[in-house]
mmCIF file with all atom_site columns, C-alpha atoms in Angstrom:
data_model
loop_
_atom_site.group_PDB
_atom_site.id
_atom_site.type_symbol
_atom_site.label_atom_id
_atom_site.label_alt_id
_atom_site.label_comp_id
_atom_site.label_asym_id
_atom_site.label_entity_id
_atom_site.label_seq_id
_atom_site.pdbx_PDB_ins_code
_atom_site.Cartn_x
_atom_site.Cartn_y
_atom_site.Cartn_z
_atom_site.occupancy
_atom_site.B_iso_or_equiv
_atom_site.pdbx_formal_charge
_atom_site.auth_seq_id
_atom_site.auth_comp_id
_atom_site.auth_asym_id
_atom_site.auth_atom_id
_atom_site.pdbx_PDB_model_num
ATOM 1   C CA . UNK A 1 1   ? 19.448  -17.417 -2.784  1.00 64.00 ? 9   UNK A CA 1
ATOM 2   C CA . UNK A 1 2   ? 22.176  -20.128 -2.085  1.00 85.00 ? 10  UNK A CA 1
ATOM 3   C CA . UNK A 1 3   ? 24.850  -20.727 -4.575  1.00 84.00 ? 11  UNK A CA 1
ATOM 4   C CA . UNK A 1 4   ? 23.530  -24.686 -4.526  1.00 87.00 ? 12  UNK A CA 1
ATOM 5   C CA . UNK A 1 5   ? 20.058  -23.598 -5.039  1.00 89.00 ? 13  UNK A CA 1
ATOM 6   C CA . UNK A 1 6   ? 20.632  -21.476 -8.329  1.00 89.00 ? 14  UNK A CA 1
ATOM 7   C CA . UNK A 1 7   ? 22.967  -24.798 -9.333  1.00 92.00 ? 15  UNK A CA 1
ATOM 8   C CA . UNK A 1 8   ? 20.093  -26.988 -8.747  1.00 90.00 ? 16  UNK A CA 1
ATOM 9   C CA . UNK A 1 9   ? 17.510  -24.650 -10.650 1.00 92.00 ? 17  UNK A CA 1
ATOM 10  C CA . UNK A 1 10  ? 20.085  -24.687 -13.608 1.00 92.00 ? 18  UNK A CA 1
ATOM 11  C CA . UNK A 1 11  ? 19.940  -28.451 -13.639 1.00 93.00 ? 19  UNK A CA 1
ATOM 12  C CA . UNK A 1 12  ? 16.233  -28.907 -13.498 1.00 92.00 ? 20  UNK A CA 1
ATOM 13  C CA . UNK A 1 13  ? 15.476  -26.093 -16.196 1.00 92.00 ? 21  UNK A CA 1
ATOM 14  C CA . UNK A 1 14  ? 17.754  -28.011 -18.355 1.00 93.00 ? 22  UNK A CA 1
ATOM 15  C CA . UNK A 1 15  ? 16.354  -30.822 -18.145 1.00 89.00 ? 23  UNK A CA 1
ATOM 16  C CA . UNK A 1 16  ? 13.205  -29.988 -18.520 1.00 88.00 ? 24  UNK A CA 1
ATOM 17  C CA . UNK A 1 17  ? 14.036  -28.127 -21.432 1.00 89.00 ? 25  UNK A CA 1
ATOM 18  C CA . UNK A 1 18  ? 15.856  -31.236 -23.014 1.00 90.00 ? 26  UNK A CA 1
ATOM 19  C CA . UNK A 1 19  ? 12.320  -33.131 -22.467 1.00 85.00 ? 27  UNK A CA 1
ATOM 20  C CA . UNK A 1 20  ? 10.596  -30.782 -24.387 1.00 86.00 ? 28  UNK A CA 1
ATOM 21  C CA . UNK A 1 21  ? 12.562  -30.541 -27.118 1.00 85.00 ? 29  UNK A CA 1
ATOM 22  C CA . UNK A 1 22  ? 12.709  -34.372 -27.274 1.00 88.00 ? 30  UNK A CA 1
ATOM 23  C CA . UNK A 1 23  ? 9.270   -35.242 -26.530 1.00 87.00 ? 31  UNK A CA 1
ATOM 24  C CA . UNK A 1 24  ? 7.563   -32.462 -27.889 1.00 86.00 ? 32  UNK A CA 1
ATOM 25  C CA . UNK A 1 25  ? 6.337   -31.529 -23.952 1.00 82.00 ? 33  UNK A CA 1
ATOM 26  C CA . UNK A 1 26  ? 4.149   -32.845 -21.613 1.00 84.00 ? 34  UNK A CA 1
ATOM 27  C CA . UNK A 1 27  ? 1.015   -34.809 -22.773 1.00 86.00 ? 35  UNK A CA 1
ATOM 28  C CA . UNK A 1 28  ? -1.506  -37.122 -20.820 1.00 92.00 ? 36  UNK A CA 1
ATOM 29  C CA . UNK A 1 29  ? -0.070  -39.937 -23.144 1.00 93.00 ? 37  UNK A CA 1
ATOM 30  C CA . UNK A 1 30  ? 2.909   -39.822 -22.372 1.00 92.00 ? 38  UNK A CA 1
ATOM 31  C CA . UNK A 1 31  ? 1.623   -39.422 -18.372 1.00 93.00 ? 39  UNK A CA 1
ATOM 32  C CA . UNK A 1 32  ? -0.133  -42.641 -19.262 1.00 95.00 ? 40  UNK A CA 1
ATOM 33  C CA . UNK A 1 33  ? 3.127   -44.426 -20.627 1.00 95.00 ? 41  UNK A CA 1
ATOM 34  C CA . UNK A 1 34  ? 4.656   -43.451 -17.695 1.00 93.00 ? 42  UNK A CA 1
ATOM 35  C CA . UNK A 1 35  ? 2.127   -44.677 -15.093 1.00 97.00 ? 43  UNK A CA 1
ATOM 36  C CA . UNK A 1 36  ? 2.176   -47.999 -17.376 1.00 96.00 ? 44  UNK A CA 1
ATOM 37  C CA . UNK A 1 37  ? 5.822   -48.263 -17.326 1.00 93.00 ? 45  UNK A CA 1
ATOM 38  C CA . UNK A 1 38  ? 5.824   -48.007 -13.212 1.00 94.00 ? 46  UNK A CA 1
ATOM 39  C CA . UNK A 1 39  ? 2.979   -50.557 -13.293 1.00 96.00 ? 47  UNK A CA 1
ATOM 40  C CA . UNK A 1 40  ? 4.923   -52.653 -15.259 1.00 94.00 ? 48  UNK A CA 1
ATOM 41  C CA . UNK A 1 41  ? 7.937   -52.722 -13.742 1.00 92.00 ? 49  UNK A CA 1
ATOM 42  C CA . UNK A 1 42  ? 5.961   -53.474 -10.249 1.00 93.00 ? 50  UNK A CA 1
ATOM 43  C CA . UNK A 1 43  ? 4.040   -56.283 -11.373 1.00 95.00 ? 51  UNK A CA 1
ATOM 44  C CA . UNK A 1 44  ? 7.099   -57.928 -12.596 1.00 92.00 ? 52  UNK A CA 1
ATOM 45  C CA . UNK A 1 45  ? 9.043   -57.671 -9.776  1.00 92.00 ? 53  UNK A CA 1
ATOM 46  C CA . UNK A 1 46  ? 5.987   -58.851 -7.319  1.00 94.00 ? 54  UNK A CA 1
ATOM 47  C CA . UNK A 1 47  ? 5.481   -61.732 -10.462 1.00 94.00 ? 55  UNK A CA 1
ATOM 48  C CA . UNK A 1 48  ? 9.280   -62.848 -10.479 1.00 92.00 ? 56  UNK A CA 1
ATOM 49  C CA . UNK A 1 49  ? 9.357   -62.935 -6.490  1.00 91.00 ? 57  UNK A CA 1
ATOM 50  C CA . UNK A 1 50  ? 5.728   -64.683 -6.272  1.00 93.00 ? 58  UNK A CA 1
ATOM 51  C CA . UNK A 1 51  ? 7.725   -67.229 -8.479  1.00 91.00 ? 59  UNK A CA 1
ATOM 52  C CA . UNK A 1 52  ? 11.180  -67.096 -7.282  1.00 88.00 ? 60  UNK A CA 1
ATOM 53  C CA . UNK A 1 53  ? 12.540  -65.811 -10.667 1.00 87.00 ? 61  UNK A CA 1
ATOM 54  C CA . UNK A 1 54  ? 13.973  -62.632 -9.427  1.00 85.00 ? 62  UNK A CA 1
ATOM 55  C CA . UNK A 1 55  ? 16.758  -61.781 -10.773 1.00 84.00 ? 63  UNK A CA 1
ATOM 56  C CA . UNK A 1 56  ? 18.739  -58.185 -11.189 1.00 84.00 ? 64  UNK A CA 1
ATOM 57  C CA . UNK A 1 57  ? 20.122  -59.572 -14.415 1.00 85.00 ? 65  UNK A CA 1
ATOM 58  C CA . UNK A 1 58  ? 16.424  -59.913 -16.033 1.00 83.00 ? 66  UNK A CA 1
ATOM 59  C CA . UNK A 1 59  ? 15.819  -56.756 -14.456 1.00 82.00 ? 67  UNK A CA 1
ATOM 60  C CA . UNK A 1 60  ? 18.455  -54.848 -15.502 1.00 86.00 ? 68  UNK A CA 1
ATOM 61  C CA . UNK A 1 61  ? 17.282  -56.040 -19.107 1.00 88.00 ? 69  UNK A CA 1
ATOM 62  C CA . UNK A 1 62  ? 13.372  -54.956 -18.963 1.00 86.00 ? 70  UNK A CA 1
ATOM 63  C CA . UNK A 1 63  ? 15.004  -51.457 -17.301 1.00 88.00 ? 71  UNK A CA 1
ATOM 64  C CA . UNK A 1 64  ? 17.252  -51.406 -20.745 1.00 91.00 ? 72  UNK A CA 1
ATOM 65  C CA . UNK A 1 65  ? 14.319  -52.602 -23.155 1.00 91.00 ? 73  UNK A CA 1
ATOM 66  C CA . UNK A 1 66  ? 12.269  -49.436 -21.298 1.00 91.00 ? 74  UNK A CA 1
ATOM 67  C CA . UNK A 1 67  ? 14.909  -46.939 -21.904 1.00 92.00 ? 75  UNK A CA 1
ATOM 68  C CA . UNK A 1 68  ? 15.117  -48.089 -25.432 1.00 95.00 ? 76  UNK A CA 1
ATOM 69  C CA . UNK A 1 69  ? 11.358  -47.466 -25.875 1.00 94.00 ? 77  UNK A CA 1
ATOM 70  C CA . UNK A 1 70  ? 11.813  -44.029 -24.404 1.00 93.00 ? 78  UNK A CA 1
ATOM 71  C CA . UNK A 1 71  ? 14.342  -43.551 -27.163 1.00 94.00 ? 79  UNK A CA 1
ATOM 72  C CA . UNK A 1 72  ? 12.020  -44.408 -29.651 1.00 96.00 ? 80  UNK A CA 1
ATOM 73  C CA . UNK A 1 73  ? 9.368   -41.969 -28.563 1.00 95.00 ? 81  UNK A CA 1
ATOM 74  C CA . UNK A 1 74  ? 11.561  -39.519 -28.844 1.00 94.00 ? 82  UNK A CA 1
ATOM 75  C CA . UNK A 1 75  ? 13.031  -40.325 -32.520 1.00 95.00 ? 83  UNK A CA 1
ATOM 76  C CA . UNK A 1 76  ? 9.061   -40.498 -32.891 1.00 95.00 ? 84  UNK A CA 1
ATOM 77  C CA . UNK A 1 77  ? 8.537   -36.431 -32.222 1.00 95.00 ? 85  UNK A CA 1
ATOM 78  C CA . UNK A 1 78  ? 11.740  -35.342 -33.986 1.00 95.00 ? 86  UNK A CA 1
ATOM 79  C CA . UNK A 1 79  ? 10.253  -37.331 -36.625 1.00 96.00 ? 87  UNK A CA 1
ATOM 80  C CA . UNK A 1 80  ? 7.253   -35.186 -36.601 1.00 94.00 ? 88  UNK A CA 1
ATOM 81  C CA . UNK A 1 81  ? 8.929   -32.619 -36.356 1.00 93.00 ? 89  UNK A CA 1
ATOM 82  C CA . UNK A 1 82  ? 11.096  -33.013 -39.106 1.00 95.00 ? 90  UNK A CA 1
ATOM 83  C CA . UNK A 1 83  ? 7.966   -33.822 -41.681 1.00 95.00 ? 91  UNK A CA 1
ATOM 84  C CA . UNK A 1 84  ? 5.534   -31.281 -39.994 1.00 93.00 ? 92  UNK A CA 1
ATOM 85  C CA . UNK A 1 85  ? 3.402   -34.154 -38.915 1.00 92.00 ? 93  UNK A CA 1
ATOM 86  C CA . UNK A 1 86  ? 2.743   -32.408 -35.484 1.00 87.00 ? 94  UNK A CA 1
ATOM 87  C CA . UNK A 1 87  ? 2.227   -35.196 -33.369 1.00 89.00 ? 95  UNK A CA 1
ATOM 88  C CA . UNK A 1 88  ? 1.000   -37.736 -35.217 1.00 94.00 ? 96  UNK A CA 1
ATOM 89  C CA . UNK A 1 89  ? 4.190   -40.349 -35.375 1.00 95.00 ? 97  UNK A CA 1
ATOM 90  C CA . UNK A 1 90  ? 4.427   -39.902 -31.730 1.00 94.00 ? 98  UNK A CA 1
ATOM 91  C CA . UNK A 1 91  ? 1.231   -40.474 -30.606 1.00 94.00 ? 99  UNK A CA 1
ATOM 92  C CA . UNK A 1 92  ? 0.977   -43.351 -32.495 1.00 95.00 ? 100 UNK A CA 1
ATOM 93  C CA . UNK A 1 93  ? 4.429   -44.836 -30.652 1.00 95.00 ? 101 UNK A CA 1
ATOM 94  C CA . UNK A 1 94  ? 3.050   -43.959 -27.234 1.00 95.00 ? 102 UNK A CA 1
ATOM 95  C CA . UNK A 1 95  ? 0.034   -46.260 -27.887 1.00 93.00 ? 103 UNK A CA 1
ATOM 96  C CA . UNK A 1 96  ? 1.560   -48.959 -29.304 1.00 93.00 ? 104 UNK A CA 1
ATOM 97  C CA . UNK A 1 97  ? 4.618   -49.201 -26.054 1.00 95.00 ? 105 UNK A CA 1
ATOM 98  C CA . UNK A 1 98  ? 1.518   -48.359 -23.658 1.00 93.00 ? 106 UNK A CA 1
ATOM 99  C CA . UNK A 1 99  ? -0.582  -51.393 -25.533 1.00 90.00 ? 107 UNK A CA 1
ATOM 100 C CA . UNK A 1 100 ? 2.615   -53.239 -25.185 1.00 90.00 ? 108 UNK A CA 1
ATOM 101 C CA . UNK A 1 101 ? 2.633   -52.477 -21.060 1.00 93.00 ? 109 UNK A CA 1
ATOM 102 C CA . UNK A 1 102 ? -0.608  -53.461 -20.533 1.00 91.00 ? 110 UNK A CA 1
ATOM 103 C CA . UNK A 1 103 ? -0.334  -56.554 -22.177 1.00 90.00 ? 111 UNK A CA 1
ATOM 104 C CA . UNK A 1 104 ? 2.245   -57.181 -19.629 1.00 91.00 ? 112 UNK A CA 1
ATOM 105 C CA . UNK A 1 105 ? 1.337   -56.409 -16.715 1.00 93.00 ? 113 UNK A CA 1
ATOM 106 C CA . UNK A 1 106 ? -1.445  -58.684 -17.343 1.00 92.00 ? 114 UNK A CA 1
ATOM 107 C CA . UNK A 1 107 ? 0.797   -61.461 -18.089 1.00 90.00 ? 115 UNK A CA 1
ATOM 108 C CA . UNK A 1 108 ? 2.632   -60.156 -15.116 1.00 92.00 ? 116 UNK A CA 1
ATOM 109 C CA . UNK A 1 109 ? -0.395  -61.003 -13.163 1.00 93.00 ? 117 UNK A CA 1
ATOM 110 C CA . UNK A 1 110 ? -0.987  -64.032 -14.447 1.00 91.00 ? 118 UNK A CA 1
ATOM 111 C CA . UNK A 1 111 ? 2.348   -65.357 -13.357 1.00 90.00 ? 119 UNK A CA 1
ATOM 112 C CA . UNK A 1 112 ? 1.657   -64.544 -10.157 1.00 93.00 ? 120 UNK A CA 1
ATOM 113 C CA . UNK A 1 113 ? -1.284  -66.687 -9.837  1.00 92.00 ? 121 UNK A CA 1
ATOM 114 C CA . UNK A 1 114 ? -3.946  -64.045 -10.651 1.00 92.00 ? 122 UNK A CA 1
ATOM 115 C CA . UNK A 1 115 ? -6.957  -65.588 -13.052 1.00 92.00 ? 123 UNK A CA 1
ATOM 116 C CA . UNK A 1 116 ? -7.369  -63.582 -15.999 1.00 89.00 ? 124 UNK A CA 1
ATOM 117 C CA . UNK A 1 117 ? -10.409 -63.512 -17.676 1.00 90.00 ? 125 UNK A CA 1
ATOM 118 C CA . UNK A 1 118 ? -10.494 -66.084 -21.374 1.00 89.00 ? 126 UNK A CA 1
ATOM 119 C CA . UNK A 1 119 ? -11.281 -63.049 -23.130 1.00 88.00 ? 127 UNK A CA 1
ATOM 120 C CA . UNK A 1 120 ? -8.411  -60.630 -21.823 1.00 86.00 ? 128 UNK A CA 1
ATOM 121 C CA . UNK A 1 121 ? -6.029  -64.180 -22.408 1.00 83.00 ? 129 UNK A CA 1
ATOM 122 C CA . UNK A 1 122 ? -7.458  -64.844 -25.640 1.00 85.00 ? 130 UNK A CA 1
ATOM 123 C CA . UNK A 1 123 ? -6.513  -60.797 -27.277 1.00 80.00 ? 131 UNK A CA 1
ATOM 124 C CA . UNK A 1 124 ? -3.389  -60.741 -25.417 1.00 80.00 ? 132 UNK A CA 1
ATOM 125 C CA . UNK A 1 125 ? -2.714  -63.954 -27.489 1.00 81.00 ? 133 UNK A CA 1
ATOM 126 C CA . UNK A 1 126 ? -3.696  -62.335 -30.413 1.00 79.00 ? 134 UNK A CA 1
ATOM 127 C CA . UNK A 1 127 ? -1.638  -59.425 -29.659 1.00 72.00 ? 135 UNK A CA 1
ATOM 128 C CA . UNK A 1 128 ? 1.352   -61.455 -28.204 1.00 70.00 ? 136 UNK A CA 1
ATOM 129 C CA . UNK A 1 129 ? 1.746   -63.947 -31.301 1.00 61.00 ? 137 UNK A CA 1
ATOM 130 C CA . UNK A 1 130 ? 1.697   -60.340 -33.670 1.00 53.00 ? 138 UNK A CA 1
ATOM 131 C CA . UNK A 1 131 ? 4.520   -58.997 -31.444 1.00 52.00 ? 139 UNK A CA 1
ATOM 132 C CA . UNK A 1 132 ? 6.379   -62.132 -31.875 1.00 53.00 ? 140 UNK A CA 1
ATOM 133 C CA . UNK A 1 133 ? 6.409   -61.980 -35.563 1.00 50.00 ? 141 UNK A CA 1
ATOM 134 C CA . UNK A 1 134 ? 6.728   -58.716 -35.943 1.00 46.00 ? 142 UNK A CA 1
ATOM 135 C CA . UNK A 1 135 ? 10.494  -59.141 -34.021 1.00 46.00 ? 143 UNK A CA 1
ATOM 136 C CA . UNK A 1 136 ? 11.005  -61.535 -36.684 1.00 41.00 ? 144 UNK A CA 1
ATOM 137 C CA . UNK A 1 137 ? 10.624  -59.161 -39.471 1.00 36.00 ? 145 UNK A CA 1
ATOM 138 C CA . UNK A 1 138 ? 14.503  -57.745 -40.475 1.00 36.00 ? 146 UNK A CA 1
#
């Protein structure tokens, strides 16, 4: 085995040891965050260029706002670890950011021209105007 190969194994082990100790391991949630967070990320861009809003500064932001979140999920499991909680605290984050990606992608979609159903804009405007004053809360 190459020298570059053993270097590269060293790197991925510790990395994947550094995501299990701050996530706690793998979990379909957090599989389902992830596939959220693409989505989201997608449907914005496509949205912004639909609309000629594209911009790498508002990017660079959402990419910022999503590796803040992933910071949070992790202060979630330490959390639960550190109160024996298992995996309750971050469970309960993953949901709420993965709520929080589905409501925009389909506001993401929306922008872009796609109808939305009155229902699906009527709860994400229950949702939205709670996330709004919940920001506003110090």
């Amino acid at each position: 085995m190459e020298i570059t190969e053993k270097i590269y194994q060293a790197i991925l082990s510790a990395i994947c040891a550094a995501f299990g100790y701050l996530f706690g391991g793998w979990h379909a949630l957090m599989g389902v965050f992830i596939a959220l967070w693409f989505l989201d990320y997608v449907t914005g861009v496509l949205a912004s260029g639909i609309n000629g809003e594209l911009s790498s500064k508002r990017g660079f932001k959402g990419i910022g706002k999503k590796v803040l979140a992933i910071c949070v999920i992790a202060t979630a499991h330490l959390a639960d670890v550190m109160l024996e909680t298992d995996t309750m605290l971050r469970d309960a984050t993953l949901f709420y950011f993965s709520m929080n990606e589905i409501i925009s992608i389909v506001e993401n979609c929306g922008r872009a021209g796609l109808p939305i159903p009155a229902q699906l804009r009527r709860l994400i405007a229950i949702f939205s105007d709670d996330k709004k004053d919940t920001s506003k809360r110090g």
